[in-house]
Short mmCIF file of C-alpha atoms (C1' of nucleotides) in Angstrom, two decimals:
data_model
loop_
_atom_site.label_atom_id
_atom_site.label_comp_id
_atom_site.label_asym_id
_atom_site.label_seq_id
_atom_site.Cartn_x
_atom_site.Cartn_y
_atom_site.Cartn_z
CA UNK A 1 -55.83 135.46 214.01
CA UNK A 2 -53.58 137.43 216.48
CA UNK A 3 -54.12 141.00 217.87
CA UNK A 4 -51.31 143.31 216.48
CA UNK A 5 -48.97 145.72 218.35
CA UNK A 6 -51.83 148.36 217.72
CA UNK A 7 -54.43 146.86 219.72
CA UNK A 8 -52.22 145.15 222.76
CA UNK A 9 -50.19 148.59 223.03
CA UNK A 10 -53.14 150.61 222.61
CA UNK A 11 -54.94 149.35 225.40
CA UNK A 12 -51.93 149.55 227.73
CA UNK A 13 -52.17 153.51 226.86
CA UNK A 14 -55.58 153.67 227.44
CA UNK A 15 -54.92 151.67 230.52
CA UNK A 16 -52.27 153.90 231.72
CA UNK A 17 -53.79 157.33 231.19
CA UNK A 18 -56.82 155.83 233.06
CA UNK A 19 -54.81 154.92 236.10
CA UNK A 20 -52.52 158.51 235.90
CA UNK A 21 -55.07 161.25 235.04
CA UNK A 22 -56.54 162.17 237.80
CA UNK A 23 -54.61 164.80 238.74
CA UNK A 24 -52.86 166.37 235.44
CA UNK A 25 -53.14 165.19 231.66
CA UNK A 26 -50.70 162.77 230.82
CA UNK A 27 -48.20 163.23 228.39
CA UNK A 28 -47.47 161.29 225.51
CA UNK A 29 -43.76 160.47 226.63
CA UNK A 30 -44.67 159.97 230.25
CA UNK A 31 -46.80 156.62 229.07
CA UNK A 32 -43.96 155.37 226.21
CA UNK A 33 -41.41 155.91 229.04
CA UNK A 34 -43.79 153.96 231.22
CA UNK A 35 -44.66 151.05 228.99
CA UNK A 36 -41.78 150.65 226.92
CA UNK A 37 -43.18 152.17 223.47
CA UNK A 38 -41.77 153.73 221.23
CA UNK A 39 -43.11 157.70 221.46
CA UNK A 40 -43.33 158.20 217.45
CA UNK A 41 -45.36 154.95 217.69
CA UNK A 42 -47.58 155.38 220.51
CA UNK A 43 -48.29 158.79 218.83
CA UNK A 44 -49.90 157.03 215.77
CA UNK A 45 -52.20 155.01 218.18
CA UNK A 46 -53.27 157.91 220.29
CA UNK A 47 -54.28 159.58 216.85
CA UNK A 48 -57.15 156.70 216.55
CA UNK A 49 -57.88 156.95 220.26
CA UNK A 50 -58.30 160.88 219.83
CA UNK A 51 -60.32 160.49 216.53
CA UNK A 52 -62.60 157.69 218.09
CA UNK A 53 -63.42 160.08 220.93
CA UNK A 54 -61.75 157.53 223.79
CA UNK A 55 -59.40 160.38 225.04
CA UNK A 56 -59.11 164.28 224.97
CA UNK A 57 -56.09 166.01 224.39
CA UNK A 58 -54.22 169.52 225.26
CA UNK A 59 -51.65 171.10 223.12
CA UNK A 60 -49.11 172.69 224.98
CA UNK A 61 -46.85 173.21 227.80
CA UNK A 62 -48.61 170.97 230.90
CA UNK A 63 -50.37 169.14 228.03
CA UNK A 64 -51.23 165.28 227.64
CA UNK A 65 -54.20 163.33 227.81
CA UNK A 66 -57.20 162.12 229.57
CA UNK A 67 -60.31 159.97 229.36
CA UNK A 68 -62.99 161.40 227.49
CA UNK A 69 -65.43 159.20 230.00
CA UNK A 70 -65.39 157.92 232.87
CA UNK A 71 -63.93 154.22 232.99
CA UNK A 72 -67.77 152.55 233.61
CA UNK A 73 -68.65 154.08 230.43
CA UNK A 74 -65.88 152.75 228.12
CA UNK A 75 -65.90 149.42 226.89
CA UNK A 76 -62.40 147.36 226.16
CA UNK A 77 -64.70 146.96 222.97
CA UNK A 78 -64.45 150.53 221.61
CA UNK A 79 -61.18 150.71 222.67
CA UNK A 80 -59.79 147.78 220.73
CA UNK A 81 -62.15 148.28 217.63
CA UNK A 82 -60.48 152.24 217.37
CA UNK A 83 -56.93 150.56 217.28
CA UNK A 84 -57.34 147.38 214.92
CA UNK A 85 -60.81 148.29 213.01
CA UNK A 86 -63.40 145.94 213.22
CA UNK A 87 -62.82 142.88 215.23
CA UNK A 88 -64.66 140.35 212.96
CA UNK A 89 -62.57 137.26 211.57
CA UNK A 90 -63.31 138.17 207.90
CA UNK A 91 -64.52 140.78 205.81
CA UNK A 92 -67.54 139.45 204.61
CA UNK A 93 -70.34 142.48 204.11
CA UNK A 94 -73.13 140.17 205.21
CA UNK A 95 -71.67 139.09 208.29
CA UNK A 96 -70.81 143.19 209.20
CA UNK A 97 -74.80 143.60 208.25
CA UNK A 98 -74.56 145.46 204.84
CA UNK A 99 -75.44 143.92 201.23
CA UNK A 100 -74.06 141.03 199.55
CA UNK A 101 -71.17 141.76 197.31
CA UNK A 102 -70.41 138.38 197.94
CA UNK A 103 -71.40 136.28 194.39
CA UNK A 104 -72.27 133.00 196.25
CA UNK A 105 -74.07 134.58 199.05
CA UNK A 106 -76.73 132.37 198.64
CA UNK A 107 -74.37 129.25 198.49
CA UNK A 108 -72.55 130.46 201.55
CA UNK A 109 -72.44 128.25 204.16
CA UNK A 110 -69.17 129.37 205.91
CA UNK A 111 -70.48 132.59 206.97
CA UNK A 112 -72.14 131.68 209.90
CA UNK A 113 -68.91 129.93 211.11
CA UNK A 114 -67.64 133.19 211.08
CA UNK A 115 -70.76 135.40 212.24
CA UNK A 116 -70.85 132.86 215.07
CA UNK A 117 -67.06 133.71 215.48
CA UNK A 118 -67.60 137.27 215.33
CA UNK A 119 -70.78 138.08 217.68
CA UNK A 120 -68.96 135.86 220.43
CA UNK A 121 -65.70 137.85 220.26
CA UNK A 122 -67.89 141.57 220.57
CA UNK A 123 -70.09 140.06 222.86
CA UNK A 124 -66.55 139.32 225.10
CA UNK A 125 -65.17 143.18 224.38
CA UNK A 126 -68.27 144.48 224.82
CA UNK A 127 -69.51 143.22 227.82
CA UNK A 128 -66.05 144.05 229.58
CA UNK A 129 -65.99 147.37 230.55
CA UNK A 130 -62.00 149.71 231.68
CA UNK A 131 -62.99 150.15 235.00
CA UNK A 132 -62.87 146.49 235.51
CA UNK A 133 -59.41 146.50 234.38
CA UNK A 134 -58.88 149.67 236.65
CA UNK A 135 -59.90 147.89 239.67
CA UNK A 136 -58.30 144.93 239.12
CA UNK A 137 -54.87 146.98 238.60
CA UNK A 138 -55.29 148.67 242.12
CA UNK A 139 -56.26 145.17 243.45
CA UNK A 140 -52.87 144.33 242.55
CA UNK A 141 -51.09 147.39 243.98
CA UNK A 142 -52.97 146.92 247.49
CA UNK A 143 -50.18 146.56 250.39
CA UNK A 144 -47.27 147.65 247.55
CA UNK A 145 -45.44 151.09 248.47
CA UNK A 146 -45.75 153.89 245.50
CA UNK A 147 -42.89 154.12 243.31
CA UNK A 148 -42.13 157.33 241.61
CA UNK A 149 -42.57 156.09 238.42
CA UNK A 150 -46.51 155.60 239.55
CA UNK A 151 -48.43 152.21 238.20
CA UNK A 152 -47.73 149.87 235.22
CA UNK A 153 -49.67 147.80 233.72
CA UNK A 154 -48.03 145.27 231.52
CA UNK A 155 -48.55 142.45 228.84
CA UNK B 1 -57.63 139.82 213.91
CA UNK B 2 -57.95 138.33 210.83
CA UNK B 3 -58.37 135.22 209.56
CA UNK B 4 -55.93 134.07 206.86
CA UNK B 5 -56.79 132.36 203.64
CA UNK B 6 -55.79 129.23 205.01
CA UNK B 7 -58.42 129.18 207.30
CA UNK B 8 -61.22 129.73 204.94
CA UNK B 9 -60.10 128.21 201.89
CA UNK B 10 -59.02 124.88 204.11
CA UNK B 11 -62.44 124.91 205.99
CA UNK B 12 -64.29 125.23 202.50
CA UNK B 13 -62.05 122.56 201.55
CA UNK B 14 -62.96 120.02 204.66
CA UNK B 15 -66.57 121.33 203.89
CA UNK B 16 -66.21 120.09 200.06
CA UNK B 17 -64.58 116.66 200.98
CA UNK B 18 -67.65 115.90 203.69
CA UNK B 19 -70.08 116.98 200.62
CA UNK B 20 -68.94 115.21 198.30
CA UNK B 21 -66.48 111.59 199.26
CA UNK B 22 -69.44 109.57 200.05
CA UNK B 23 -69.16 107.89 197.11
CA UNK B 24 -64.96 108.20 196.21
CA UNK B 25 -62.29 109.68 197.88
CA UNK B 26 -62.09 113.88 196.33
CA UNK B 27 -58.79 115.02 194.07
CA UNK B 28 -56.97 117.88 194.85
CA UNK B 29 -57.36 119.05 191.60
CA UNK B 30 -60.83 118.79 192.05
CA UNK B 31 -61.82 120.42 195.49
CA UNK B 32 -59.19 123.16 193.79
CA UNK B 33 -61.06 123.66 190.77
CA UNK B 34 -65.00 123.39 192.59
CA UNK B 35 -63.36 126.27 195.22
CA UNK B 36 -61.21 127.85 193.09
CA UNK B 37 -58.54 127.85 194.83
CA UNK B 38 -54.80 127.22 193.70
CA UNK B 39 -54.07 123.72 193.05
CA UNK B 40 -50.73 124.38 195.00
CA UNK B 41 -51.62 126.73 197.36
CA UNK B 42 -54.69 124.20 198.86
CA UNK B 43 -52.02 121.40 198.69
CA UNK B 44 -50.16 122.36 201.43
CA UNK B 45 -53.55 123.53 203.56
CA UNK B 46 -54.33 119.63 203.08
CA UNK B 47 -51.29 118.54 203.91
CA UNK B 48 -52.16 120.37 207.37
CA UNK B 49 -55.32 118.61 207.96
CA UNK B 50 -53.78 115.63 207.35
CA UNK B 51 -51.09 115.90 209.71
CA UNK B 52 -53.79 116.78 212.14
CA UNK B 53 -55.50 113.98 211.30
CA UNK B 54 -58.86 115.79 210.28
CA UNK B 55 -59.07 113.81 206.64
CA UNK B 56 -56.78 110.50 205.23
CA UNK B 57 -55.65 109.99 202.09
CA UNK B 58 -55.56 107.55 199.27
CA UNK B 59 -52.20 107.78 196.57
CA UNK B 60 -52.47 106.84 193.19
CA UNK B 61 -54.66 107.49 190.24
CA UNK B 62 -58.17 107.30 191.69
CA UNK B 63 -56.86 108.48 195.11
CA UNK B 64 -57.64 111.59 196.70
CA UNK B 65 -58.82 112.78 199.98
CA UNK B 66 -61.91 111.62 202.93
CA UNK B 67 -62.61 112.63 206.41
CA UNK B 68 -61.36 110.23 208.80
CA UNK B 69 -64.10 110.59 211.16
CA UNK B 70 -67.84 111.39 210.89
CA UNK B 71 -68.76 114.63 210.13
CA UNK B 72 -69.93 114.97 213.57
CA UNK B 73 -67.45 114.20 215.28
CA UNK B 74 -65.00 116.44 213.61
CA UNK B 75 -65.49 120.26 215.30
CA UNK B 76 -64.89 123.94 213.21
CA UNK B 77 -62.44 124.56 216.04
CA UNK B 78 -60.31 121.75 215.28
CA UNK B 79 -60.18 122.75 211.78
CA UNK B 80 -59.51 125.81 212.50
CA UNK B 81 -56.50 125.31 214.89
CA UNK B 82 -55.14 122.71 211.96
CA UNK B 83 -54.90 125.55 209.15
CA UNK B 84 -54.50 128.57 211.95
CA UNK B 85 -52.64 127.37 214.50
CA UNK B 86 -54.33 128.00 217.88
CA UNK B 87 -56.87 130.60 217.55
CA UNK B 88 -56.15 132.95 221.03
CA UNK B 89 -55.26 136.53 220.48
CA UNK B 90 -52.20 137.35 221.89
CA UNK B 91 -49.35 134.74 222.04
CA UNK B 92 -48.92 134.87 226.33
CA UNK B 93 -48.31 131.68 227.85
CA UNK B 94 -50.15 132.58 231.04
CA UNK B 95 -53.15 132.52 229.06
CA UNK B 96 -52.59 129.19 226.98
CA UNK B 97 -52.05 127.62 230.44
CA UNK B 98 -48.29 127.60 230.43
CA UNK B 99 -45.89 129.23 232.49
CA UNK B 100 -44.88 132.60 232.67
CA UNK B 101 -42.46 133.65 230.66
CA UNK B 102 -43.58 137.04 230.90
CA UNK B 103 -41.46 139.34 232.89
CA UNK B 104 -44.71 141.17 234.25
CA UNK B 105 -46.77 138.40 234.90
CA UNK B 106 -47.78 139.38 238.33
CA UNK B 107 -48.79 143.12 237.36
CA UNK B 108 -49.96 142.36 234.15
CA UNK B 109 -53.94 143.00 233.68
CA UNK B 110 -54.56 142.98 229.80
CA UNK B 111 -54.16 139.36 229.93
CA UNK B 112 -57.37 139.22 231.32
CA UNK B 113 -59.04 140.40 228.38
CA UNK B 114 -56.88 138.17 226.30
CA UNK B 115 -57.83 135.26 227.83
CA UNK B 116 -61.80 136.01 228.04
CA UNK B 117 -61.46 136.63 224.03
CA UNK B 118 -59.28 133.51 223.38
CA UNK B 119 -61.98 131.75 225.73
CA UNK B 120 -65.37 132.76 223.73
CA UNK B 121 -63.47 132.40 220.29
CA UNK B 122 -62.50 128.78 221.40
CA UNK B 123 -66.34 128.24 222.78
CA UNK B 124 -67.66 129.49 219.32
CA UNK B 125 -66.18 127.12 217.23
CA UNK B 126 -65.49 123.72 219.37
CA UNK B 127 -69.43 123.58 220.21
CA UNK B 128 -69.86 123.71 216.25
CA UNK B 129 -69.76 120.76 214.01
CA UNK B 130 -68.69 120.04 210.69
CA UNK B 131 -72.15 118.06 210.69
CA UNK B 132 -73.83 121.37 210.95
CA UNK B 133 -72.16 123.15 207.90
CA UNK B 134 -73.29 119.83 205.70
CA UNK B 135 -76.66 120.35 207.04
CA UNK B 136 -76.71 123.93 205.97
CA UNK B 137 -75.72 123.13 202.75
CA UNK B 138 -78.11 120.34 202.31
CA UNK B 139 -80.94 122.36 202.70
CA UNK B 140 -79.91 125.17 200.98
CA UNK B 141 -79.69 122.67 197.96
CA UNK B 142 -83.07 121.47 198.59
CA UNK B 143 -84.80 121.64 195.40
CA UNK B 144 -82.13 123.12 193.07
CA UNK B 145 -80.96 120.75 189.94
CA UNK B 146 -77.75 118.84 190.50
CA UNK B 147 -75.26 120.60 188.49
CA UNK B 148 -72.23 118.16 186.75
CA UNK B 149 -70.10 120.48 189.20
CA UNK B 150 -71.66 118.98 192.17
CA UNK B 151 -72.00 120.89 195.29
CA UNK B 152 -70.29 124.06 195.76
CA UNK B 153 -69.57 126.04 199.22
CA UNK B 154 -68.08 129.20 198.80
CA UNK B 155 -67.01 132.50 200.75
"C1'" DC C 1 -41.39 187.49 225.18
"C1'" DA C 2 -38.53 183.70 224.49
"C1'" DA C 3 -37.90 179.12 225.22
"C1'" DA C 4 -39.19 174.74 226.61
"C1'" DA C 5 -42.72 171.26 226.69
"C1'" DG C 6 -45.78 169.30 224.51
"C1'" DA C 7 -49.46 167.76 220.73
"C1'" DC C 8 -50.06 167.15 215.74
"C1'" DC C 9 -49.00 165.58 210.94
"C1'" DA C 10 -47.21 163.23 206.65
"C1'" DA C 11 -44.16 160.55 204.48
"C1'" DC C 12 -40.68 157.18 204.43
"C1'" DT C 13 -38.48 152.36 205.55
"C1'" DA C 14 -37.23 147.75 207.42
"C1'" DA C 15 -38.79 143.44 208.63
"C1'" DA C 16 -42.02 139.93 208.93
"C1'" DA C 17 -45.95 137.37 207.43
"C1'" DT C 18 -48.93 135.92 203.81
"C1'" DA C 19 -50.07 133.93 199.66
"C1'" DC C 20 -48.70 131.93 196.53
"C1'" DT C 21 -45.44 129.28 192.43
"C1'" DA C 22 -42.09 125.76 190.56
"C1'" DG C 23 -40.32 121.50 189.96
"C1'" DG C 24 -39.93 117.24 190.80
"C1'" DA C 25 -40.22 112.31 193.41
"C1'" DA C 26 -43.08 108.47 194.93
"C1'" DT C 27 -47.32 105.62 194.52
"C1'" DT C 28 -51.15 103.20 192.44
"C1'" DA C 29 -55.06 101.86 189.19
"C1'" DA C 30 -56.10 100.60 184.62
"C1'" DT D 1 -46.23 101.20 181.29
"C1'" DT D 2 -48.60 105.23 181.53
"C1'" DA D 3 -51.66 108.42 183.42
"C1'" DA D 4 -53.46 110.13 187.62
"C1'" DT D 5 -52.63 111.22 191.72
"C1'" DT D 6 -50.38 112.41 196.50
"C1'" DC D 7 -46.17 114.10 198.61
"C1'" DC D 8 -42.18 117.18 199.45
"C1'" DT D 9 -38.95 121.17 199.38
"C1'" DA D 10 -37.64 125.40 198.15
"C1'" DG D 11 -38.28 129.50 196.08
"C1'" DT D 12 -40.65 134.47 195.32
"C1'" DA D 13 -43.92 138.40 195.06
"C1'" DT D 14 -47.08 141.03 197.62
"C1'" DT D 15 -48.99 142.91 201.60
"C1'" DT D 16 -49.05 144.16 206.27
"C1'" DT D 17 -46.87 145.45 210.40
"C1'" DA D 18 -44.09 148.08 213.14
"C1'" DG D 19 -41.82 151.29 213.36
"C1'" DT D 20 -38.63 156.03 212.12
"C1'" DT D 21 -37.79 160.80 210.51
"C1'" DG D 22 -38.39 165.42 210.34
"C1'" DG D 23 -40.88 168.73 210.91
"C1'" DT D 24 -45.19 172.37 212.39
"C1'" DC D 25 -48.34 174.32 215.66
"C1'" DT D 26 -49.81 175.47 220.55
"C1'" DT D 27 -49.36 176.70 225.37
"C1'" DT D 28 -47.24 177.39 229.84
"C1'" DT D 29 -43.75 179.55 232.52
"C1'" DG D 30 -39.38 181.99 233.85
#
DNA sequence: CAAAAGACCAACTAAAATACTAGGAATTAA
DNA sequence: TTAATTCCTAGTATTTTAGTTGGTCTTTTG
């Protein structure tokens, strides 16, 4: 029941591109060097970021990446479901809302332990929105001088 | 984010004992069978629950297993922490309540997120009883036969 | 226009975690 | 005393995770 590499690194990016991007794209090896990934690595989990429409890219010379949105407008929720796929505790078609493949469906009395499990953690991504996590990074960075390797964000 | 089999098999498995040890204590052999679940495998997820003294047992030919509290009494989340160990998202001791062991504790803003996940997953399933699963299944067996496998609770 | 900076892509690999299995020792009721 | 049962330790196969490798394509800039 633990968040893998994918999702905790992942955000970071996201994180980090959203805090660095307002003047130029930023490049891929700008945010490993930043946050201690591994480029090849972080590569993979910009792929899913690209593909889920969370950031834009630019090939090239002066290339890198941006938001796709504004911060209000993306949800930690998106974010975390484009990195890990779906953030429900089991894979149970009834509890993700399609048909019963399940044979004791009808039987099935654990599934609303985890539907119960699984509406409260979306509700929790959902509701919490990057811009939050923006402001609370320059909260932090009030009163502290600018280094020239710009703002981390950790964890 | 997953769940591992030995939460659900052990919380079908606490589920099966509450169902059916009012009258005797429940085999191994037979929760194993009635779940289908791997005689050897579910031995060591009761072993767990026992440790965390969720059910007691009885050794000897006509022993087996019972809860050692009222259904009630005993929550999903404490069943769940037994088989799982502790249900938060990211292993950070800032967010468990410990101390920081985290070199970037004091810049660090993802463990915000962290902790509002680890807080609504831990919400979901310590305000949920054991006494509401056996409900459940009661009434879903309102009416049917009684089968010579007694009651079953799968998923 | 060449070269450097950068995104993009597919396949491979090492390590860790999961999901078991095997084999037996100790305990108790009949 | 024997069958039924829990208890205990150590193994193993499979799957998932967390990367690495080696390249191709695109764009800016000197």
């Amino acid at each position: 029941m633990k968040l893998s590499t994918k999702g905790r690194y992942g955000l970071r990016a996201v994180l980090d591109i959203a805090l660095n991007s307002e003047e130029e794209a930023v490049a891929l090896s700008t945010i490993a060097e930043r946050q201690s990934i591994s480029i090849s690595y972080l590569e993979q989990l910009i792929a899913k970021l690209k593909k889920a429409g969370i950031v834009i890219s630019t090939r090239g010379a002066k290339g890198g990446y941006v938001l796709s949105r504004k911060p209000e407008e993306i949800s930690v929720g998106e974010i975390l479901r484009a990195l890990e796929g779906n953030l429900d505790p089991v894979d149970c078609a009834e509890i993700i809302g399609g048909e019963s493949t399940c044979m004791a469906s009808d039987i099935c009395v654990t599934k609303y332990v985890w539907k119960r499990i699984s509406d409260s953690i979306n509700n929790a991504v959902d509701t919490l929105m990057l811009s939050e996590l923006v402001e609370e990074s320059n909260a932090r960075y009030k009163g502290q001088q600018e280094t020239k390797n710009k703002k981390e964000t950790m964890c």
